[in-house]
CSV table of C-alpha atoms in Angstrom, one decimal:
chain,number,residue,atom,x,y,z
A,24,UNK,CA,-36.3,-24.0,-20.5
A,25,UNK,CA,-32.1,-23.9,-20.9
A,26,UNK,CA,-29.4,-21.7,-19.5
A,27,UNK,CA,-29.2,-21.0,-23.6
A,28,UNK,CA,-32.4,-19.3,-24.0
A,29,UNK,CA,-31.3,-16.5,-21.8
A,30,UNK,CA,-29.8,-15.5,-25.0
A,31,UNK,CA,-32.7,-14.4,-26.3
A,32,UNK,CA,-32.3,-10.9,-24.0
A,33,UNK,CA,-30.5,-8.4,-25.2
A,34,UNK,CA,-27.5,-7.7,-23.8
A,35,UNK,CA,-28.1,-6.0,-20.2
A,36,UNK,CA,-26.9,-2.5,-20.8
A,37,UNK,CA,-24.9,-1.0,-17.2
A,38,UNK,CA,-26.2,2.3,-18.3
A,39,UNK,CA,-29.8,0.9,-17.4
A,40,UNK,CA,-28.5,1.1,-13.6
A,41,UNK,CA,-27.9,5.1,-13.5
A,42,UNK,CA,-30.8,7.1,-12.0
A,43,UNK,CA,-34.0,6.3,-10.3
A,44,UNK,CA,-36.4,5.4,-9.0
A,45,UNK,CA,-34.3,2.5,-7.9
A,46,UNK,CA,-37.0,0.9,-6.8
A,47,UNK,CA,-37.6,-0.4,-10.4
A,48,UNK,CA,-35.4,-3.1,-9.6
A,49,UNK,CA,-37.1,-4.7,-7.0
A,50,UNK,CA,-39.4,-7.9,-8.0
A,51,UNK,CA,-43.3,-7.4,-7.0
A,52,UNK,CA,-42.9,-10.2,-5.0
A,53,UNK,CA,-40.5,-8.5,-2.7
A,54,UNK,CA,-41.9,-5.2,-2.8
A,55,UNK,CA,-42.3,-3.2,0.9
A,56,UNK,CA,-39.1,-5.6,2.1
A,57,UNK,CA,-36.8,-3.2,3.7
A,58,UNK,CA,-33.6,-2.7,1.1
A,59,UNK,CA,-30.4,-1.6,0.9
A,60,UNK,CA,-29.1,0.7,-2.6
A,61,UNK,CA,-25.3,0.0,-3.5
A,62,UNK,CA,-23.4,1.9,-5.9
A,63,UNK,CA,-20.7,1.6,-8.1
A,64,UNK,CA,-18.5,4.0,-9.5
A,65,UNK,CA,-19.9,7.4,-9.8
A,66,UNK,CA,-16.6,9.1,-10.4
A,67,UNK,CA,-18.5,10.9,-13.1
A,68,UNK,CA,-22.1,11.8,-13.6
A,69,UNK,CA,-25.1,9.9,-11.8
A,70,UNK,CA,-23.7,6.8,-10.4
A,71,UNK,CA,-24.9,3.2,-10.9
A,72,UNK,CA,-26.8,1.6,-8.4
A,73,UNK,CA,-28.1,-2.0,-7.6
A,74,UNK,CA,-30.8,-2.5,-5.3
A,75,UNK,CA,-30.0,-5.5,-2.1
A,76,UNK,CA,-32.7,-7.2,0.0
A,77,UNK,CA,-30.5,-9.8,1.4
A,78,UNK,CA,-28.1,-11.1,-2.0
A,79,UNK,CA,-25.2,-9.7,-0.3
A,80,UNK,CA,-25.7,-11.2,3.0
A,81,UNK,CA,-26.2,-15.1,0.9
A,82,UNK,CA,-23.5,-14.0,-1.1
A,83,UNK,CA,-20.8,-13.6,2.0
A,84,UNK,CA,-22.7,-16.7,4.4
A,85,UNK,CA,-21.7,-19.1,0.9
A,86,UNK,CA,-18.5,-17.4,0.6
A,87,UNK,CA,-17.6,-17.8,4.2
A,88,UNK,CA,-17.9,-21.7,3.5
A,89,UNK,CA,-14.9,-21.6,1.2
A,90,UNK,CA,-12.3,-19.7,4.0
A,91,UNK,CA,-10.3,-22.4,6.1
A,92,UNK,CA,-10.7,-21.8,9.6
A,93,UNK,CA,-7.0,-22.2,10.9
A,94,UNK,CA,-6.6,-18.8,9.2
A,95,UNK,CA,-9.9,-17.2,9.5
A,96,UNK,CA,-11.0,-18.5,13.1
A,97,UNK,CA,-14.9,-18.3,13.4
A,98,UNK,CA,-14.9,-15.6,16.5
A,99,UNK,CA,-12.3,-14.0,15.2
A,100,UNK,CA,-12.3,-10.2,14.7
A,101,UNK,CA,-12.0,-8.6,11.3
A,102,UNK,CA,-10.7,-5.0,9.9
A,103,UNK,CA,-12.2,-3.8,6.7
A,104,UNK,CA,-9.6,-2.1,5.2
A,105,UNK,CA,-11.0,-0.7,2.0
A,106,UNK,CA,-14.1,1.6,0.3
A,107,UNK,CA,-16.6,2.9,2.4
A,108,UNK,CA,-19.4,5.0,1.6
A,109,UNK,CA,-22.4,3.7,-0.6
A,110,UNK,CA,-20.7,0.2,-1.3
A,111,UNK,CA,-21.5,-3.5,-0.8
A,112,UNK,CA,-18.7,-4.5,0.3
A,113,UNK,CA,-18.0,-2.4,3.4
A,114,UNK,CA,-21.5,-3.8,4.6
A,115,UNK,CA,-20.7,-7.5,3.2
A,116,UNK,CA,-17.5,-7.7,5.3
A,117,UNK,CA,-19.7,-6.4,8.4
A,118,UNK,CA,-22.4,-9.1,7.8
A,119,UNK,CA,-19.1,-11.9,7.0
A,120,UNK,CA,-17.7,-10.7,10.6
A,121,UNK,CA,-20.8,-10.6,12.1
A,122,UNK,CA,-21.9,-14.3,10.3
A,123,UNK,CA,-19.0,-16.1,11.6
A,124,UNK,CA,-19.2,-14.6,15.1
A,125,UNK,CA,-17.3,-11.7,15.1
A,126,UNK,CA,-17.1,-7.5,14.7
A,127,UNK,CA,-15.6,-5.8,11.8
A,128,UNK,CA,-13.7,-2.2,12.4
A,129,UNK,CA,-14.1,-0.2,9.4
A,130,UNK,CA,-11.4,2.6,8.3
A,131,UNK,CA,-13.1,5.7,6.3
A,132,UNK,CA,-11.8,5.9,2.0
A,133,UNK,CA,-13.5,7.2,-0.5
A,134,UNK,CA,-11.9,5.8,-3.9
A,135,UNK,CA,-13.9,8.2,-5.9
A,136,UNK,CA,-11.5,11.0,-4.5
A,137,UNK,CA,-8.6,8.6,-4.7
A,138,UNK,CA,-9.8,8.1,-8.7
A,139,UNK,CA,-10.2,12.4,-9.0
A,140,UNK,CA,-6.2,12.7,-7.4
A,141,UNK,CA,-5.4,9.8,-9.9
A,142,UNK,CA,-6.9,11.9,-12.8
A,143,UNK,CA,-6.0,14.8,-12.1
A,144,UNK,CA,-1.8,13.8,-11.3
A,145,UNK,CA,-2.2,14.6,-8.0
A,146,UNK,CA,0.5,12.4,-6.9
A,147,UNK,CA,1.5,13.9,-3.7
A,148,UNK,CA,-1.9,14.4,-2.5
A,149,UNK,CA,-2.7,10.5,-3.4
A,150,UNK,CA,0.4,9.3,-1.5
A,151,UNK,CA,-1.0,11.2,1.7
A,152,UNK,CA,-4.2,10.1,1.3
A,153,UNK,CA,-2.6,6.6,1.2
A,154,UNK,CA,-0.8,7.7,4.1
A,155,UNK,CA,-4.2,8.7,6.2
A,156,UNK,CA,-6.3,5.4,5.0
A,157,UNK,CA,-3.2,3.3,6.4
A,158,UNK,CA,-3.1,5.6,9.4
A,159,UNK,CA,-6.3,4.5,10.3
A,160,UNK,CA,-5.4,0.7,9.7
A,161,UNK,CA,-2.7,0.8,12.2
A,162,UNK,CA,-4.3,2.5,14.9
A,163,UNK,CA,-7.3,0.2,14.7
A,164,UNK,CA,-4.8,-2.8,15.0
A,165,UNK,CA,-2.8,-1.7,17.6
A,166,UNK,CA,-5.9,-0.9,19.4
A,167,UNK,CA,-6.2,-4.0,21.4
A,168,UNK,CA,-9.1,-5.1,19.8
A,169,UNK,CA,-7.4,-8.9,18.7
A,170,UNK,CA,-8.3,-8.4,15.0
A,171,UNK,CA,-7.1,-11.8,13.1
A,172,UNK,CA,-8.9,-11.2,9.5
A,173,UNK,CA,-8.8,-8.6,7.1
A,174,UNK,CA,-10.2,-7.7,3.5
A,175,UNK,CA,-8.1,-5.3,1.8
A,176,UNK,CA,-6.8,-4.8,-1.8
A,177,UNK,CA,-3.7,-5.6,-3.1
A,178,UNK,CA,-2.5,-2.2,-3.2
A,179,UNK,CA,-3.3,-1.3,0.6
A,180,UNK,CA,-2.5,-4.3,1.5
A,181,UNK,CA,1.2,-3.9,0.2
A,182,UNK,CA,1.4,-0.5,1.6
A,183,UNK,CA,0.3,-1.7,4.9
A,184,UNK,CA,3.2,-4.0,5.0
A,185,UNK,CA,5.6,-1.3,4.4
A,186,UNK,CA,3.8,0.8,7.0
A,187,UNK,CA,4.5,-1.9,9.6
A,188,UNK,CA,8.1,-2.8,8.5
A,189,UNK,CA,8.6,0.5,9.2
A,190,UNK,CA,7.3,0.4,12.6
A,191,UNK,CA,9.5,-3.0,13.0
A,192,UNK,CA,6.2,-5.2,12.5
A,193,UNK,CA,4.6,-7.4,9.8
A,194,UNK,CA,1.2,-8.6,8.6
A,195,UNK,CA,1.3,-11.7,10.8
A,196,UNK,CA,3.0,-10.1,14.0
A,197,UNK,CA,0.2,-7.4,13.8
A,198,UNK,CA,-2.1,-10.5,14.7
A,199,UNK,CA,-3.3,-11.1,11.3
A,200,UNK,CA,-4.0,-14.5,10.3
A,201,UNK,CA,-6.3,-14.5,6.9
A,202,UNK,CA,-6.5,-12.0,4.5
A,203,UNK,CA,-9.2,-12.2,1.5
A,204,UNK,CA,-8.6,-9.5,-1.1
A,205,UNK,CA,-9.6,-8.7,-4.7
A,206,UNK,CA,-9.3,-6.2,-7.5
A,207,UNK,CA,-8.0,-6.5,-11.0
A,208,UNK,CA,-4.2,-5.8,-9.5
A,209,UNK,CA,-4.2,-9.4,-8.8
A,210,UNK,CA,-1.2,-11.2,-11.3
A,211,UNK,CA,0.8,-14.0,-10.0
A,212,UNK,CA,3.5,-11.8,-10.2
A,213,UNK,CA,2.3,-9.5,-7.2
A,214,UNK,CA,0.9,-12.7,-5.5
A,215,UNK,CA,4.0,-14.3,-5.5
A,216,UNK,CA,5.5,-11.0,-4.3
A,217,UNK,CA,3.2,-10.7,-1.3
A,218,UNK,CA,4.1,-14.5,-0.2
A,219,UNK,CA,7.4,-14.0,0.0
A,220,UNK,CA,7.9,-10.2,1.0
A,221,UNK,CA,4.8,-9.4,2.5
A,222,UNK,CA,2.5,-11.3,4.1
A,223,UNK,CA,4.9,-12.6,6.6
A,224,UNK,CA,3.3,-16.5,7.0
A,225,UNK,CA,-0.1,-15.0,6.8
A,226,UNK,CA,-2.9,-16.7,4.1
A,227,UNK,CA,-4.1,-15.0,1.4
A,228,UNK,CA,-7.4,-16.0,-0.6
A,229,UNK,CA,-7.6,-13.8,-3.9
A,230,UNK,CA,-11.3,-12.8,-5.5
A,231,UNK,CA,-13.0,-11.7,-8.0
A,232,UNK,CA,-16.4,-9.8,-7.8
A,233,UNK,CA,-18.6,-6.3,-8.0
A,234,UNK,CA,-22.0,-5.4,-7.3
A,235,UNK,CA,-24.1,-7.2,-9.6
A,236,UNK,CA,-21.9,-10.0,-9.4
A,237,UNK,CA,-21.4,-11.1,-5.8
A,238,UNK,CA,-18.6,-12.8,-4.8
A,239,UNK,CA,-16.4,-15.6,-6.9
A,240,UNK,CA,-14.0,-17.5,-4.9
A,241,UNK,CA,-10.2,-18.8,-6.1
A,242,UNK,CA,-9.1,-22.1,-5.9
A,243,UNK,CA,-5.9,-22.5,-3.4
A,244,UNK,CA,-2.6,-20.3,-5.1
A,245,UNK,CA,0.4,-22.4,-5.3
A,246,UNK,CA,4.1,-22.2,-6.7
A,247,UNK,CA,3.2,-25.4,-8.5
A,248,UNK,CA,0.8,-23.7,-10.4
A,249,UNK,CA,3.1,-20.5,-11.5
A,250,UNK,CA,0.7,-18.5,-8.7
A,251,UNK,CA,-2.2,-19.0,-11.4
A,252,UNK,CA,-5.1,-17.0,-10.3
A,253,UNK,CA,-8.8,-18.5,-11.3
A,254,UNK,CA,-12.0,-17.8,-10.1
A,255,UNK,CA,-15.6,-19.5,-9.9
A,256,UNK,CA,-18.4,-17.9,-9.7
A,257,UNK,CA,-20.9,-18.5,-7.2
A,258,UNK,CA,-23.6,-20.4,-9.2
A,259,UNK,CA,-25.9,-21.0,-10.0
A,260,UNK,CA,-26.5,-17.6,-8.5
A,261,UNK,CA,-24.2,-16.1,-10.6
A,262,UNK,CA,-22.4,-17.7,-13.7
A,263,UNK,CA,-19.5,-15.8,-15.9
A,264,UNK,CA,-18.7,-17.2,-19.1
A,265,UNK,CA,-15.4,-16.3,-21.4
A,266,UNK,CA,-17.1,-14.9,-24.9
A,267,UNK,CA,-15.3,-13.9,-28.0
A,268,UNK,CA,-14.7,-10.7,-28.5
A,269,UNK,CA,-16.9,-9.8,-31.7
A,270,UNK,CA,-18.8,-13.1,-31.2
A,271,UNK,CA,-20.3,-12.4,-27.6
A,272,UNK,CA,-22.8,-15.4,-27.7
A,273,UNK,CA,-20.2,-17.8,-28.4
A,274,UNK,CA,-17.8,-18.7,-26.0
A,275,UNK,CA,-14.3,-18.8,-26.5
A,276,UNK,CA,-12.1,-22.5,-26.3
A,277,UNK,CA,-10.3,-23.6,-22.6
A,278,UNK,CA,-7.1,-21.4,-22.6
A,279,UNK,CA,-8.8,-18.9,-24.9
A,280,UNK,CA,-9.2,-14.9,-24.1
A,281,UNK,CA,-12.1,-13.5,-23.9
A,282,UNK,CA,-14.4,-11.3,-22.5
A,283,UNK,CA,-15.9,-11.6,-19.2
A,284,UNK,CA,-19.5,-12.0,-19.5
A,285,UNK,CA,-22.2,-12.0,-16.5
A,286,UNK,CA,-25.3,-14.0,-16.1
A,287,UNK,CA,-26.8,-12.8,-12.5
A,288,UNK,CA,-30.3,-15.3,-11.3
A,289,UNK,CA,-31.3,-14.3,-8.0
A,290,UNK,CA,-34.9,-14.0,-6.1
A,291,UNK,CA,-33.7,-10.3,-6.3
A,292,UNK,CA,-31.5,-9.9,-9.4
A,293,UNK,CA,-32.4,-10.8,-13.1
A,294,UNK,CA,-28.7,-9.4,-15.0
A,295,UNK,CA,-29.0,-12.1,-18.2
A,296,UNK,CA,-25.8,-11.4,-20.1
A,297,UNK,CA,-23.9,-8.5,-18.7
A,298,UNK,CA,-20.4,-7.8,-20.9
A,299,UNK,CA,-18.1,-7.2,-18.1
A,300,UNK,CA,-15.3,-4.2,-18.5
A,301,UNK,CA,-12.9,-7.1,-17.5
A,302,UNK,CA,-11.3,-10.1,-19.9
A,303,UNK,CA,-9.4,-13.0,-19.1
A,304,UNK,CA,-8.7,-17.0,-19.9
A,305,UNK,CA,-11.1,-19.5,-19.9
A,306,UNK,CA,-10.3,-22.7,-16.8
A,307,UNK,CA,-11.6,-25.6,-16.8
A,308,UNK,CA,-13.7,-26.9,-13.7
A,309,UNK,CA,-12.1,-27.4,-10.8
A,310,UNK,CA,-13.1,-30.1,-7.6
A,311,UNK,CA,-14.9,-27.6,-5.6
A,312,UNK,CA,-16.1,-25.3,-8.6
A,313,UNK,CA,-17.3,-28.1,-11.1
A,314,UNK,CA,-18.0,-25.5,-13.8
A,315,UNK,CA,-16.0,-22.9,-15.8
A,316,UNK,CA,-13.7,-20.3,-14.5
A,317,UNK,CA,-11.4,-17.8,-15.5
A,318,UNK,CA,-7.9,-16.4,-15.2
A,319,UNK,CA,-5.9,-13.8,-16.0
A,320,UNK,CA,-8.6,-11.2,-15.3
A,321,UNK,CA,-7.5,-7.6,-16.6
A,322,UNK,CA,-9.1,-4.8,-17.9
A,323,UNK,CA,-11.0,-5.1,-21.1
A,324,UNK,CA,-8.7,-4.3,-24.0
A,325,UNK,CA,-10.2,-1.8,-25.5
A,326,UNK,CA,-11.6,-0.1,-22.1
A,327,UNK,CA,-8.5,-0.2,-20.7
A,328,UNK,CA,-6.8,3.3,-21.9
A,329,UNK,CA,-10.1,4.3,-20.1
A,330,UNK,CA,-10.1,2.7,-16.9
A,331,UNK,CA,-8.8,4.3,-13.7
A,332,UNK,CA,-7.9,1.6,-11.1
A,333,UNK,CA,-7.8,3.6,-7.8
A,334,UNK,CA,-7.4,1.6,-5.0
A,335,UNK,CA,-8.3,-1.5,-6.8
């Protein structure tokens, strides 16, 4: 009857989303609908997967509601510079281009090798592989083909920029406009760092999502604010709450750490109470985003020894 009873599950278990058939996941009402399989991970053993019929494609037409046009011109061109492979979001940023009226031009990484080079101190052959992925970036963008937005993450992105100083360019004289990027590397530290070093003039928007997630969307980064970072969930489709750390059905005070913890309620997707590998600080609503948010976001304390960023 509530948003409280959906405490009654169990916890939802990411472990549930390795192996087949996939097709487990797909509600009898949707059944025969042509889908799409997205995976996550899969650095190690069988890979977890999430099942799309057309989330990602709501996800990406709500999110592209939130990006101002003087930055991100609807017409405008867009280069994907990030995963490929099996992943959401190469196919969300296609569908966002293609939404708004656009193409997107797609470079070829694979972070599961990145996250193998990591592991194994392969230093010299991550910094060329770097080297190749931003190779592939330039080329597209002085290719003629008037790109003016871009998703990357904050680590490409920043070696872009030193690609392009190199070459006597910048972000903005490259013809880039609006950049939307996300990944736990995000700290106002680095953001204020790519404002002022990097990004040469051009916007930024920061978020915050996975695969069972969708997309959550910042409100606007300012000086004012110390370059505070806080996201919103795209509800009701999705809802993330802050929960204590031992306590995970109670949820922590405004300003408090804790855990994120994911509520996903689509036609598609039923994820009730997912504990999230990531924690953070509890905001409070904000005038677009009238409900809960959160700050901060990091790996989960006591994942974090375990957890291999990559290209993230």
């Amino acid at each position: 009857n509530c948003f409280d009873d959906l405490k009654k599950f169990p916890p939802f278990e990411d472990e549930w989303l390795r192996g087949g058939p996939v097709t487990r996941w797909i509600p009898q009402g949707l059944a025969g609908q042509p889908a799409y399989v997205f995976e996550t991970g899969g650095t190690t053993g069988t890979p977890k997967s999430r099942v799309n019929i057309r989330d990602f494609r709501t996800d990406y037409e709500e999110f592209s509601a939130t990006l101002p046009e003087e930055h991100f011109p609807k017409g405008a061109n867009w280069l994907m510079l990030g995963p490929s492979g099996p992943r959401r979001l190469r196919l969300s940023i296609e569908h966002l281009a293609q939404y708004r009226g656009g193409i997107s031009f797609c470079i070829d990484l694979d972070p599961r090798w990145v996250i193998k080079l990591i592991q194994k101190g392969w230093m010299e052959h991550l910094e060329a592989y770097k080297e190749h992925c931003i190779d592939q970036a330039i080329t597209i963008l002085e290719s003629g083909h008037d790109i003016r937005c871009m998703f990357t993450t904050p680590k490409l992105l920043e070696a872009l920029a030193l690609a392009l100083e190199k070459r006597g360019s910048t972000i903005r004289q490259a013809g880039i406009t609006g950049i939307f990027s996300g990944g736990t590397e995000f700290t106002p530290q680095w953001t204020r760092f790519a404002v002022e070093e990097l990004l040469d003039g051009a916007y930024m928007t920061p978020t915050y999502g996975n695969t069972l997630m969708g997309l959550a969307a910042s409100r606007p980064v300012v000086p004012a604010d110390g370059y505070t970072i806080a996201y919103y969930a795209p509800q009701p489709r999705a809802v993330i709450e802050l929960v204590d750390f031992d306590d995970t059905n109670s949820v922590v005070p405004y300003g408090g750490t804790g855990r994120v913890k994911l509520t996903t309620l689509t036609k598609e997707t039923f994820v009730p109470g997912f504990l999230e590998r990531d924690e953070g600080e509890r905001e409070r609503p904000y005038v677009e985003y009238p409900w809960d948010g959160v700050s901060g976001v990091r790996p989960f304390h006591k994942l974090a020894t375990a957890t291999t960023v990559g290209v993230y």
